[in-house]
Tab-separated table of C-alpha atoms and ligand atoms in Angstrom:
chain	number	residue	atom	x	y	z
A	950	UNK	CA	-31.532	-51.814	40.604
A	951	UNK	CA	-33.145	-48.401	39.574
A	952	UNK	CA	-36.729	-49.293	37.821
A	953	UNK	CA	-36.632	-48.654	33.586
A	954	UNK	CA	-38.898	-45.351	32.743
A	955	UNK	CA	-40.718	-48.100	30.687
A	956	UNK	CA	-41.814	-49.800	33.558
A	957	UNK	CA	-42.800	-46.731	35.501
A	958	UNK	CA	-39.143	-45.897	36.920
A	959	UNK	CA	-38.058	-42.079	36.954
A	960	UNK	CA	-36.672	-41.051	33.616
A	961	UNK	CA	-32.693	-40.369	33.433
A	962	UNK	CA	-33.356	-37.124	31.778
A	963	UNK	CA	-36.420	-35.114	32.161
A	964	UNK	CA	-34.728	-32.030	29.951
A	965	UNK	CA	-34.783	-31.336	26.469
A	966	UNK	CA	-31.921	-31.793	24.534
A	967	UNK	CA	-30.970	-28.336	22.394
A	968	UNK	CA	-33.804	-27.387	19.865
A	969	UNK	CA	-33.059	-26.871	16.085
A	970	UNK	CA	-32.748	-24.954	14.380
A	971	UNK	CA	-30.896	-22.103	15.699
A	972	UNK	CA	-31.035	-18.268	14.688
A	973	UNK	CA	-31.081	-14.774	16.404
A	974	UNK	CA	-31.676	-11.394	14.891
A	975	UNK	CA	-28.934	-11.843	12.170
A	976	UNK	CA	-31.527	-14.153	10.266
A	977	UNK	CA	-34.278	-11.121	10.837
A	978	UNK	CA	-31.368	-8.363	9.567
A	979	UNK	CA	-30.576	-10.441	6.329
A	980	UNK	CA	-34.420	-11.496	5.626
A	981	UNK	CA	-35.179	-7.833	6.212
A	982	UNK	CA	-32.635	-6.664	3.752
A	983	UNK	CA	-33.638	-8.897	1.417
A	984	UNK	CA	-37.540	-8.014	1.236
A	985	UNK	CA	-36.044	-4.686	1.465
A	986	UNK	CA	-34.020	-5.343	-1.914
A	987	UNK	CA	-37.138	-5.601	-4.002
A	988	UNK	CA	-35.198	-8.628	-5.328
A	989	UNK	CA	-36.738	-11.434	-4.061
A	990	UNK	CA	-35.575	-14.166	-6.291
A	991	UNK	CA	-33.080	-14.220	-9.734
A	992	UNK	CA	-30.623	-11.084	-9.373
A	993	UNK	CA	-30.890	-11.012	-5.480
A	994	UNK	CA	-27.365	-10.861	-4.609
A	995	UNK	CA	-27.216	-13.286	-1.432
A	996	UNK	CA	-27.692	-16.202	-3.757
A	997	UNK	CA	-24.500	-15.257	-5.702
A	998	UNK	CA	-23.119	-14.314	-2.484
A	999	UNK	CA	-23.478	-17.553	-0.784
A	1000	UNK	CA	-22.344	-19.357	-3.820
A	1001	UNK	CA	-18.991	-18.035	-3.926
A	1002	UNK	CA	-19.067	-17.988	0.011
A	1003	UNK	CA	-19.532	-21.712	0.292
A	1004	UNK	CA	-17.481	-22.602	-2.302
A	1005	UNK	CA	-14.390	-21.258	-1.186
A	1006	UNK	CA	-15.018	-22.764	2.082
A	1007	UNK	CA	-15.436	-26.495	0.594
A	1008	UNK	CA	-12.722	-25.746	-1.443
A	1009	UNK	CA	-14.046	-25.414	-4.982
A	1010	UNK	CA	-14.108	-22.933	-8.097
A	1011	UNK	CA	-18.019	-23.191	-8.431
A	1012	UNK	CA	-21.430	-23.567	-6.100
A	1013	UNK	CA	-24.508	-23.350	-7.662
A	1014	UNK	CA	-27.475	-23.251	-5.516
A	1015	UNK	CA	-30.676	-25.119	-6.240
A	1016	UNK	CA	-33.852	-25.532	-4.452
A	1017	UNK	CA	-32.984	-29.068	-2.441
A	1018	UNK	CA	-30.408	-31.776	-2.171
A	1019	UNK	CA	-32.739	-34.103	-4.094
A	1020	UNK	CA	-32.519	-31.408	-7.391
A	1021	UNK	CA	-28.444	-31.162	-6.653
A	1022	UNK	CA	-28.574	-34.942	-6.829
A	1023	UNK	CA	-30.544	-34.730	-10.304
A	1024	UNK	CA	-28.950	-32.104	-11.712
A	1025	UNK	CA	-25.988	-33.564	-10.870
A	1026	UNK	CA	-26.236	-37.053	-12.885
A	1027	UNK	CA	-27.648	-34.920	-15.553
A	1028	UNK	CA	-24.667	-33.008	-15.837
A	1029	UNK	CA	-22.497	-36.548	-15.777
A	1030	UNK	CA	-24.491	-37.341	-18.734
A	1031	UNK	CA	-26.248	-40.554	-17.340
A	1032	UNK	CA	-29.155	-41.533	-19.275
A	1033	UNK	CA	-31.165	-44.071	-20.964
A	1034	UNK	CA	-28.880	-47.822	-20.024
A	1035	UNK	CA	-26.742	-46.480	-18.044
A	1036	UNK	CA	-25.998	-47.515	-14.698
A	1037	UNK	CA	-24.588	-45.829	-11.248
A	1038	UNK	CA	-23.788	-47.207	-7.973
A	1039	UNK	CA	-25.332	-46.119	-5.338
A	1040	UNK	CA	-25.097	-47.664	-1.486
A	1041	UNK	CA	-28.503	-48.518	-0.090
A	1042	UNK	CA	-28.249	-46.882	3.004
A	1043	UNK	CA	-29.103	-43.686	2.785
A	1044	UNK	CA	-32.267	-41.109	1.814
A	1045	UNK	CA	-34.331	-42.581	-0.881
A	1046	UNK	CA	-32.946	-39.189	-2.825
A	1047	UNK	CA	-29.417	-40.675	-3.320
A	1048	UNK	CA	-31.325	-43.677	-5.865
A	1049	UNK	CA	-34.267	-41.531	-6.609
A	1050	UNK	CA	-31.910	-38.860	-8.758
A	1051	UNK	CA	-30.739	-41.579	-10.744
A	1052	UNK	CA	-34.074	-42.612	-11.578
A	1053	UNK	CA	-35.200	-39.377	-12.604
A	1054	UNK	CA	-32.105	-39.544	-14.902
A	1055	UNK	CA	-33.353	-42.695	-16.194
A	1056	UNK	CA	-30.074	-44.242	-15.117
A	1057	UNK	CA	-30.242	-47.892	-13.194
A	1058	UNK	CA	-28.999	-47.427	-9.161
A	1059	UNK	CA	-26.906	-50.508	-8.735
A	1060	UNK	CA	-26.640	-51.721	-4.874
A	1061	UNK	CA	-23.540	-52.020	-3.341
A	1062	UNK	CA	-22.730	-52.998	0.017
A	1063	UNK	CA	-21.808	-51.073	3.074
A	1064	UNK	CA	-19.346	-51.136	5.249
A	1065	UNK	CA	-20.324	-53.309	8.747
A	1066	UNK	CA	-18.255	-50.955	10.935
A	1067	UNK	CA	-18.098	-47.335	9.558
A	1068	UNK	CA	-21.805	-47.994	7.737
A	1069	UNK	CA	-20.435	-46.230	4.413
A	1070	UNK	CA	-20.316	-47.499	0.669
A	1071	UNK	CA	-17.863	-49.793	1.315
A	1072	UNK	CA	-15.396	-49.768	-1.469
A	1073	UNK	CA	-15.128	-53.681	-2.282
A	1074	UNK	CA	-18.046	-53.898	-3.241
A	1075	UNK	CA	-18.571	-50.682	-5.330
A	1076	UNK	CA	-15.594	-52.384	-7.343
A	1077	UNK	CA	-17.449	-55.472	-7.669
A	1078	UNK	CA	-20.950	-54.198	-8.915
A	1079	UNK	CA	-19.024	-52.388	-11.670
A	1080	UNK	CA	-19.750	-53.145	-15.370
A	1081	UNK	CA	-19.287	-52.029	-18.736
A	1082	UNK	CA	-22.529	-50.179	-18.279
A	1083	UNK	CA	-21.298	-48.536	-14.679
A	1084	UNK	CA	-21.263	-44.698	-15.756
A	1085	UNK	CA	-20.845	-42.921	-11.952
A	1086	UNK	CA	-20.762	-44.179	-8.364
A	1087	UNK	CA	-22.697	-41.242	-5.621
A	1088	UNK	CA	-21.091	-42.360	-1.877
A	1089	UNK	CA	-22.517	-40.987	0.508
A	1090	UNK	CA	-20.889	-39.386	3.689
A	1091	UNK	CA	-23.578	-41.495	6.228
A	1092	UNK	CA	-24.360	-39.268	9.124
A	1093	UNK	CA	-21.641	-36.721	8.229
A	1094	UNK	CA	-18.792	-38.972	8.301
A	1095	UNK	CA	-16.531	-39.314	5.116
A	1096	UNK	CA	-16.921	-42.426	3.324
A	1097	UNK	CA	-13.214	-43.865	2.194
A	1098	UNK	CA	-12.901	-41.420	-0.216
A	1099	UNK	CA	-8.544	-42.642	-1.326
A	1100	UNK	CA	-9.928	-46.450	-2.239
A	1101	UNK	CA	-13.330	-44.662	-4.088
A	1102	UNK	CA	-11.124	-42.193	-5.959
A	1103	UNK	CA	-8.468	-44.795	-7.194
A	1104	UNK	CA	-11.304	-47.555	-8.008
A	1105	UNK	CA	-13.408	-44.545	-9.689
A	1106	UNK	CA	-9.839	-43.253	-11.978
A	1107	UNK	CA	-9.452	-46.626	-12.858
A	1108	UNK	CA	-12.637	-47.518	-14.322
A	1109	UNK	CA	-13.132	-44.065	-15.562
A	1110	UNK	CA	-16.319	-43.517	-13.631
A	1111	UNK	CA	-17.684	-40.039	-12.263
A	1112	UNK	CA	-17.879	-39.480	-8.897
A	1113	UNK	CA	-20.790	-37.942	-7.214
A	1114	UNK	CA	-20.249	-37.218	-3.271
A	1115	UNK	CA	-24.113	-37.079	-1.836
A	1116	UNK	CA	-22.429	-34.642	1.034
A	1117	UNK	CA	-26.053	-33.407	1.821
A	1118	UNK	CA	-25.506	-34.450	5.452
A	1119	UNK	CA	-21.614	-33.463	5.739
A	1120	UNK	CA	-21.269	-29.779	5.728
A	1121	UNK	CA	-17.553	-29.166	6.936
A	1122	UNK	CA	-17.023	-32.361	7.075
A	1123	UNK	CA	-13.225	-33.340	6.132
A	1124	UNK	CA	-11.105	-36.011	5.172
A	1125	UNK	CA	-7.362	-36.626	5.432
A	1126	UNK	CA	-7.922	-32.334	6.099
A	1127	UNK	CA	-10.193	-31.720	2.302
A	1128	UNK	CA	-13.293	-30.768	3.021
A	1129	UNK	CA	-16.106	-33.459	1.358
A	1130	UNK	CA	-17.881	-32.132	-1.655
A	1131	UNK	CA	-14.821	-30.968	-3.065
A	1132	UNK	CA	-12.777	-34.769	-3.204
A	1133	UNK	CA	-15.067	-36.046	-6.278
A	1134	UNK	CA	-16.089	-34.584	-9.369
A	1135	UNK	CA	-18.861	-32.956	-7.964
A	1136	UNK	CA	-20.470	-32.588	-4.483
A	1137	UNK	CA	-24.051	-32.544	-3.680
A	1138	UNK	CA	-25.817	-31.010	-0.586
A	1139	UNK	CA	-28.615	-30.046	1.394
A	1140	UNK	CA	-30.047	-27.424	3.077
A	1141	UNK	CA	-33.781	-29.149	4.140
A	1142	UNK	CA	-34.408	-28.359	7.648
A	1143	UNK	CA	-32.928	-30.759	9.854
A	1144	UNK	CA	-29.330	-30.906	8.137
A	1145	UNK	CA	-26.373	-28.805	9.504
A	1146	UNK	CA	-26.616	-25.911	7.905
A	1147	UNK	CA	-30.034	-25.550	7.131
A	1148	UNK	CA	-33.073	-22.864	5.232
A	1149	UNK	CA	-35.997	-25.250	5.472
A	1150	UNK	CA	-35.230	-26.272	2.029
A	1151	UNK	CA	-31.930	-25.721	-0.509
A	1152	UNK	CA	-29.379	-27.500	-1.861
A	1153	UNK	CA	-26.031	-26.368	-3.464
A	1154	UNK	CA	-24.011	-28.294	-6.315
A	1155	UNK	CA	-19.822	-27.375	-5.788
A	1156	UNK	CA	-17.240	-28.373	-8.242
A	1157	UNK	CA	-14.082	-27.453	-9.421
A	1158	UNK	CA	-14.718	-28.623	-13.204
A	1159	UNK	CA	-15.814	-25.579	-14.811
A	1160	UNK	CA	-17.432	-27.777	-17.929
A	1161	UNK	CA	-19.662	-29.927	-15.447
A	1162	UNK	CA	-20.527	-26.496	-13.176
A	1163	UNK	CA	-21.554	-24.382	-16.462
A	1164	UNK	CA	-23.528	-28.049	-17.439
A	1165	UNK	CA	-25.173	-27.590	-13.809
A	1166	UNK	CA	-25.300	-23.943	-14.193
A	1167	UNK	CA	-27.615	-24.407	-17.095
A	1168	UNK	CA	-29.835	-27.170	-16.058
A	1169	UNK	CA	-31.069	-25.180	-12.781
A	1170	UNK	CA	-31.999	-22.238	-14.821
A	1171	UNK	CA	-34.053	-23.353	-17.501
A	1172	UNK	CA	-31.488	-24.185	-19.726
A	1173	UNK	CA	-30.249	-21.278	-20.292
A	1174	UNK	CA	-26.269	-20.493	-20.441
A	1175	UNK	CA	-24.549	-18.046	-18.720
A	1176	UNK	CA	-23.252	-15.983	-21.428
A	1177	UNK	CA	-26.760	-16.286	-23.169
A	1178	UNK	CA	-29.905	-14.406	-23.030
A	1179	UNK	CA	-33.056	-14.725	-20.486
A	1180	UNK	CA	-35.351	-15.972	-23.805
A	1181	UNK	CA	-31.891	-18.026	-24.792
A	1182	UNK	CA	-32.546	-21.625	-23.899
A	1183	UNK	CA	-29.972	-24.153	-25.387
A	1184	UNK	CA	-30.342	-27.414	-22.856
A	1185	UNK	CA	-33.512	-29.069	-21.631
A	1186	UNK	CA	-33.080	-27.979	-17.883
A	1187	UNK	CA	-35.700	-27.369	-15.405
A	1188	UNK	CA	-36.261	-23.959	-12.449
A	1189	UNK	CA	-34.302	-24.658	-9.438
A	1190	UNK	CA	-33.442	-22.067	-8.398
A	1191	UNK	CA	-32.776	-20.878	-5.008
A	1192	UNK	CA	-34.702	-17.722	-3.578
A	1193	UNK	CA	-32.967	-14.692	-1.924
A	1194	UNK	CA	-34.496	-15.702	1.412
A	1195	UNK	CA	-33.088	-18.982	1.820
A	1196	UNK	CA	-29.590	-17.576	1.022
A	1197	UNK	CA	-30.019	-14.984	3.338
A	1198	UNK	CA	-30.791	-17.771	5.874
A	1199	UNK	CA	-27.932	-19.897	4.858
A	1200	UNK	CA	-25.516	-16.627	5.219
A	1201	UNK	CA	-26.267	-16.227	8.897
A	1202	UNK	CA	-25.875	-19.671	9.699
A	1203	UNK	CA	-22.952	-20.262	7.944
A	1204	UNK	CA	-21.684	-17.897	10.498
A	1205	UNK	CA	-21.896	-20.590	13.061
A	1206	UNK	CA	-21.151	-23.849	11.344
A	1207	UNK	CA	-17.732	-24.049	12.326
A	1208	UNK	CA	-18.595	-23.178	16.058
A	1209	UNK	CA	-21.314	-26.079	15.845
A	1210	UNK	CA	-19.282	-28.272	14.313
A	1211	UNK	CA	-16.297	-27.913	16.651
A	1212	UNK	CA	-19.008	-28.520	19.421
A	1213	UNK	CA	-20.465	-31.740	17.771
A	1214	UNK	CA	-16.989	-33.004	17.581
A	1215	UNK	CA	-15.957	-32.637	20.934
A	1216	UNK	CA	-19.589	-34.388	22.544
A	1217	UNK	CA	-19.167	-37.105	19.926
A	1218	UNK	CA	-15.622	-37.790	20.580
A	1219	UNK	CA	-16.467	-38.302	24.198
A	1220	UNK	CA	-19.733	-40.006	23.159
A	1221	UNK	CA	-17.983	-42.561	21.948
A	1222	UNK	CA	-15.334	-42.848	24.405
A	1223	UNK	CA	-18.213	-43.419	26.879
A	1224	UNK	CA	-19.864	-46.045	25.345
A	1225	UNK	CA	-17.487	-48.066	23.667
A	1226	UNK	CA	-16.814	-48.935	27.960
A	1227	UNK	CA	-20.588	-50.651	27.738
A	1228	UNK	CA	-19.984	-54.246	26.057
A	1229	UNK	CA	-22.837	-54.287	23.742
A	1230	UNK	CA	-22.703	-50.351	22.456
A	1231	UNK	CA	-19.955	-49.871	19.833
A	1232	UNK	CA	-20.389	-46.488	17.986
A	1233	UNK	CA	-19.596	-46.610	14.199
A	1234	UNK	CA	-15.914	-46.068	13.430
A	1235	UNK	CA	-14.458	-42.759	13.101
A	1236	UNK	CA	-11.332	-43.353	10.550
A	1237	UNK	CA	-7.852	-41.702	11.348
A	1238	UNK	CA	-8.353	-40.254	8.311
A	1239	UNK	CA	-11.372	-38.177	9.077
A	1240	UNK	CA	-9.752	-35.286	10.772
A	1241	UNK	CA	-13.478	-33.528	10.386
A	1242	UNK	CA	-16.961	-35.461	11.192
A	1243	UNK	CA	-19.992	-33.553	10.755
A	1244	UNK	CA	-22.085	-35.886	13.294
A	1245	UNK	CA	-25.457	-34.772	11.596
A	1246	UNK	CA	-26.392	-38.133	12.888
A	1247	UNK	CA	-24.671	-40.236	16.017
A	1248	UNK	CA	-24.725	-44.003	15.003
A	1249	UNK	CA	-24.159	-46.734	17.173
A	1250	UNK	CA	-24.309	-50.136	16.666
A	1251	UNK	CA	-26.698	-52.372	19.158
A	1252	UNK	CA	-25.709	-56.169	20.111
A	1253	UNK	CA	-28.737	-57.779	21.340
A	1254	UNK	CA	-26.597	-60.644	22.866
A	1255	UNK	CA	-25.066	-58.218	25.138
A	1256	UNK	CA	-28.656	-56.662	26.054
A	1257	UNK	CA	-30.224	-59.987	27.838
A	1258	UNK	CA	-31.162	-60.973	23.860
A	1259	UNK	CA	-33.739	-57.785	23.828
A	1260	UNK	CA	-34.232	-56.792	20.683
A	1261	UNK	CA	-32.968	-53.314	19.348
A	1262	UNK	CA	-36.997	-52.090	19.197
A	1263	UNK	CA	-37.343	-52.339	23.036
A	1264	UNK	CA	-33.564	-51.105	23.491
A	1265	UNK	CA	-35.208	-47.767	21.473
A	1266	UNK	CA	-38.704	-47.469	23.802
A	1267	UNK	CA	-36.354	-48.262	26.777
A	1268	UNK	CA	-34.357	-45.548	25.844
A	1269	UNK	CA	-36.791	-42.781	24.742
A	1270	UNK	CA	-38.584	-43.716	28.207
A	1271	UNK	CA	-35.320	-42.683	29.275
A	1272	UNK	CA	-35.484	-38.884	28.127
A	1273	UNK	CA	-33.153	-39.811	25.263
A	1274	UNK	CA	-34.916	-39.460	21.717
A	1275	UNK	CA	-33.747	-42.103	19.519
A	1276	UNK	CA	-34.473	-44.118	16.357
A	1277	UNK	CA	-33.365	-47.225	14.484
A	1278	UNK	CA	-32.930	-44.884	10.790
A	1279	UNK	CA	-33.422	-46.375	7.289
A	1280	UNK	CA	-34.671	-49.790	6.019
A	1281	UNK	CA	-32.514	-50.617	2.345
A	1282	UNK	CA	-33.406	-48.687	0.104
A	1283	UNK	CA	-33.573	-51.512	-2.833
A	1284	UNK	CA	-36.679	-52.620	-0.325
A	1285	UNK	CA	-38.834	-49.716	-0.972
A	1286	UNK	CA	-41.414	-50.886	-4.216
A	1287	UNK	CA	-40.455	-47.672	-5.537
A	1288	UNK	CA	-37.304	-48.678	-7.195
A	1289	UNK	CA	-38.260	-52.189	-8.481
A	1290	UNK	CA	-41.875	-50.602	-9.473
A	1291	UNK	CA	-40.344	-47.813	-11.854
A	1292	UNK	CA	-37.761	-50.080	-13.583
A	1293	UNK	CA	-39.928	-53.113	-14.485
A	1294	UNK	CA	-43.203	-50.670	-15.405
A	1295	UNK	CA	-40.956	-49.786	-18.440
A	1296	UNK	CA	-37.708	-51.239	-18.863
A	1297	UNK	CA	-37.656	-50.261	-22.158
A	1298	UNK	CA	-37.507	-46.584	-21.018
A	1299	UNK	CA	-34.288	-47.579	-18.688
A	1300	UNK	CA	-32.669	-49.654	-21.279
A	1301	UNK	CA	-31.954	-52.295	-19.146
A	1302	UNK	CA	-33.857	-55.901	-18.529
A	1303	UNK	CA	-36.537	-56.651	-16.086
A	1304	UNK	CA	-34.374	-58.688	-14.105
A	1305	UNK	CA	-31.585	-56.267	-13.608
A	1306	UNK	CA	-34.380	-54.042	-11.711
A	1307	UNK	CA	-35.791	-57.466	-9.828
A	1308	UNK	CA	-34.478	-55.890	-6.469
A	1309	UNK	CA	-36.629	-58.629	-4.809
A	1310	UNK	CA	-33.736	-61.165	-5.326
A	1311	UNK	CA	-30.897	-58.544	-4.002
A	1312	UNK	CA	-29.439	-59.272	-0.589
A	1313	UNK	CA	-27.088	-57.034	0.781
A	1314	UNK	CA	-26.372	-58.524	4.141
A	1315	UNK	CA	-24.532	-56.359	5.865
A	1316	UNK	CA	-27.418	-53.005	5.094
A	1317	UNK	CA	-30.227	-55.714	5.869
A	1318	UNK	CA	-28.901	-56.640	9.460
A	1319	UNK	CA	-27.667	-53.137	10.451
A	1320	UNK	CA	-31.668	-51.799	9.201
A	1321	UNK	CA	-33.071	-54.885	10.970
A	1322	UNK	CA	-31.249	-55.206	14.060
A	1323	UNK	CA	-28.436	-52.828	15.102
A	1324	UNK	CA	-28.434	-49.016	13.999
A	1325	UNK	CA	-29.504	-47.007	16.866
A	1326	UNK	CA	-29.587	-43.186	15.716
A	1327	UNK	CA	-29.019	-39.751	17.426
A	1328	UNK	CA	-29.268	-35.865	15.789
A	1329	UNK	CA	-27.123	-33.777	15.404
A	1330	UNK	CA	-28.818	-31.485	17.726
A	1331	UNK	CA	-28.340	-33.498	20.515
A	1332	UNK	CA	-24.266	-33.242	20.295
A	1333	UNK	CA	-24.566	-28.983	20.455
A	1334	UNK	CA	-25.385	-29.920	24.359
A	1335	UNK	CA	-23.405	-30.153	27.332
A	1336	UNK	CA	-20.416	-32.720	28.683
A	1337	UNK	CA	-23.404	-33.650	31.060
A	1338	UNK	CA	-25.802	-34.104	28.505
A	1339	UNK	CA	-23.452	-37.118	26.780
A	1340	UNK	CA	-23.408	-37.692	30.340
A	1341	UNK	CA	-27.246	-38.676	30.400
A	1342	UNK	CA	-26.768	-40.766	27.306
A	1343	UNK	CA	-24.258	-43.205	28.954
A	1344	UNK	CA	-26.207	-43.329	32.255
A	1345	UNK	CA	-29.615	-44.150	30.616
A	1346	UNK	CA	-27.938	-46.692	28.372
A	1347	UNK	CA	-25.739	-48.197	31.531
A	1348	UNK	CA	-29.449	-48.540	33.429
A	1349	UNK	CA	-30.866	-50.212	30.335
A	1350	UNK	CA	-28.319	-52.531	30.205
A	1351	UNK	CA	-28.465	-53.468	33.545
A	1352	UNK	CA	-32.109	-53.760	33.789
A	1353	UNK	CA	-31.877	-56.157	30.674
A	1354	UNK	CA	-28.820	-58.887	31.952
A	1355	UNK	CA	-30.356	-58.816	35.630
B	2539	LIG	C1	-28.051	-38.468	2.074
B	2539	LIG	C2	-29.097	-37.536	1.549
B	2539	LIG	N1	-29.161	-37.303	0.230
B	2539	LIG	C3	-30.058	-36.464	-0.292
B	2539	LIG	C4	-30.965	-35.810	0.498
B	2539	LIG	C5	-32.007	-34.947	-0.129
B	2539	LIG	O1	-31.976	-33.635	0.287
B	2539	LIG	P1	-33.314	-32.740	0.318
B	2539	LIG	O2	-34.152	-33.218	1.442
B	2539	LIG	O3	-32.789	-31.362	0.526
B	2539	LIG	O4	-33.977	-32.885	-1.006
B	2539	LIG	C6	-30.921	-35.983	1.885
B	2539	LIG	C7	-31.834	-35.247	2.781
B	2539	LIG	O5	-32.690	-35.656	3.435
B	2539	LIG	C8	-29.972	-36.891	2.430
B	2539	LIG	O6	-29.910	-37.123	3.749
């Protein structure tokens, strides 16, 4: 039996996987022309440009972009008028952002479970944790793959509740053929450096509600409105706006998002194929209803009791030994002081009670055993490789495995 990298064996893969991000000389030609422009930030016409581009390729009437995914987020549950008592749902596995916003909106996240299999809000218990006091629900598309947005949508209609889709890691992502971002009321995403289609940092807000996009409109540009003067501020609202440069960036790559993502698809499809044959390795489920994935992340799910009862932390050395960089993702969010701190420092301010924000007593089991015990994470970068780079995957996690039931 071939000796594990992490016992001094010879690595599976001594190559690196494809390096992110990715841009030629039509990045240089469109940060040229903009520096060229004079108009380096407001009026530069790539941010209006880019707007209206992405947009009509998520399949809404407005874009408006912002500096980050975290200010779309904000701006966002501003615009859905959540404030002072009132309370959103939120899943806890995901970037602090997607509980953060509603913070910063002095809203109350709410927990709800995820899914065991597919690792997205899972739409039972969004249902349950609604109350009178539930004002929006964000679900988040978890490593680019569409939550269940039919079951969110009819629990959201019925209960008369907003819905925010945190998309900022599902650029041309799609489900049942609609493109994410453009399924809820509004659609939030990112542009930070490691996501999809990326600028180092930017975020765009896309809807098809022109009273919520004007509301948007307004609170990324100090509050001013659109058919209003530059000294003509009506709303409390904030400067988030995005520069010429990143939308100059964002133009060029947009120019090979569909390429990439037709690539990711195909490696991740056979990903999966691959290792679902290893009894132990079972990625997360792919719907038949998401006819696009964005794979920013590959997920799989790790059974120890299939591994020799090794834990999922030496599964991850084993396999980074291996040549294959890899990492076990997000602890629940509802864990991080951050949350419980804010709430109970002034509970007055949130209009709620101390013990609604006592996240110490929540227990979401199926987020606390997937953090703890079974996520096992790739990027997106990895899936713009080669048949034989999956190929190097499988192998490295076939030698683990039988290193570890010997
Ligand atoms: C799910 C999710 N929501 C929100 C954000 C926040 O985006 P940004 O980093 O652009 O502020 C991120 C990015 O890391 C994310 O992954």
């Amino acid at each position: 039996m071939a000796k594990l990298a992490i016992d001094g064996g010879a690595k599976v893969r001594t190559k690196s996987f494809p390096g992110w991000p990715v841009w030629d000389e039509s990045e240089l030609n469109a940060l040229k022309e903009v520096l060229e422009s004079g108009q380096w930030g407001i009026g530069n016409s790539k941010v209006t440009e880019f707007e209206e581009k992405f947009a009509a390729y998520v399949g809404v009437e407005y874009g408006i972009c912002v500096t980050n995914g975290t200010s779309s987020l904000e701006i966002a549950l501003m615009a859905a008028d959540v404030s002072r008592g009132d309370e959103v749902i939120v899943p806890p596995y995901t970037f602090m952002a997607t509980a953060s916003a509603v913070l910063m909106a002095n809203g109350i996240p709410i927990f709800a479970d995820i899914e065991p299999d597919t690792y997205n809000l899972d739409p039972d218990a969004m249902e349950a944790a609604i109350t009178d006091r539930t004002k929006a629900v964000v679900p988040v598309h978890i490593g680019g793959c569409p939550a269940d947005m039919d079951r969110i949508m009819e629990i959201a209609r019925k209960h008369n509740l907003l819905v925010i889709e945190d998309s900022a890691q599902a650029h041309s992502a799609e489900w049942r053929g609609q493109k994410v971002g453009s399924i809820g009321d509004i659609g939030s995403f990112s542009f930070q450096a490691s996501k999809n289609l990326c600028a180092g940092e930017g975020g765009i807000i896309t809807t098809s509600n022109q009273e919520l996009g004007d509301k948007c409109w307004s609170y990324h540009n100090c509050g001013r409105v659109k058919s209003g003067g530059w000294y003509d501020h009506r709303v409390l609202g904030s400067n988030f706006r995005m520069t010429g440069w990143q939308a100059a960036i964002l133009l060029a790559q947009m120019e090979r998002l569909d390429e990439q993502t037709e690539i990711r698809n195909r490696n991740g499809i056979y990903l999966s194929e691959k290792l679902s044959e290893i009894e132990g390795i079972k990625p997360t489920k792919r719907d038949e209803r998401v006819t696009t994935h964005a794979y920013h992340l590959y997920i799989l799910r790790y059974e120890a009791d299939k591994f020799g009862g090794q834990p999922r932390s030496r599964f991850l050395k084993a396999l980074s030994a291996e040549g294959i960089p890899c990492s076990s993702g997000y602890n629940p969010l509802y864990k991080h002081d951050l949350f419980k701190a804010s709430i109970q420092k002034d509970p007055v301010m949130y209009g709620c009670d101390a013990d609604k924000a006592d996240y110490s007593r929540l227990h979401l089991p199926v987020t606390e055993r997937i953090c703890d015990e079974e996520a096992v994470w790739f990027t997106q970068g990895m899936l713009l490789g080669t048949q034989d780079d999956m190929d190097d995957i499988v192998e490295a996690v076939k030698k683990i495995k039988d290193s570890f039931t010997q």
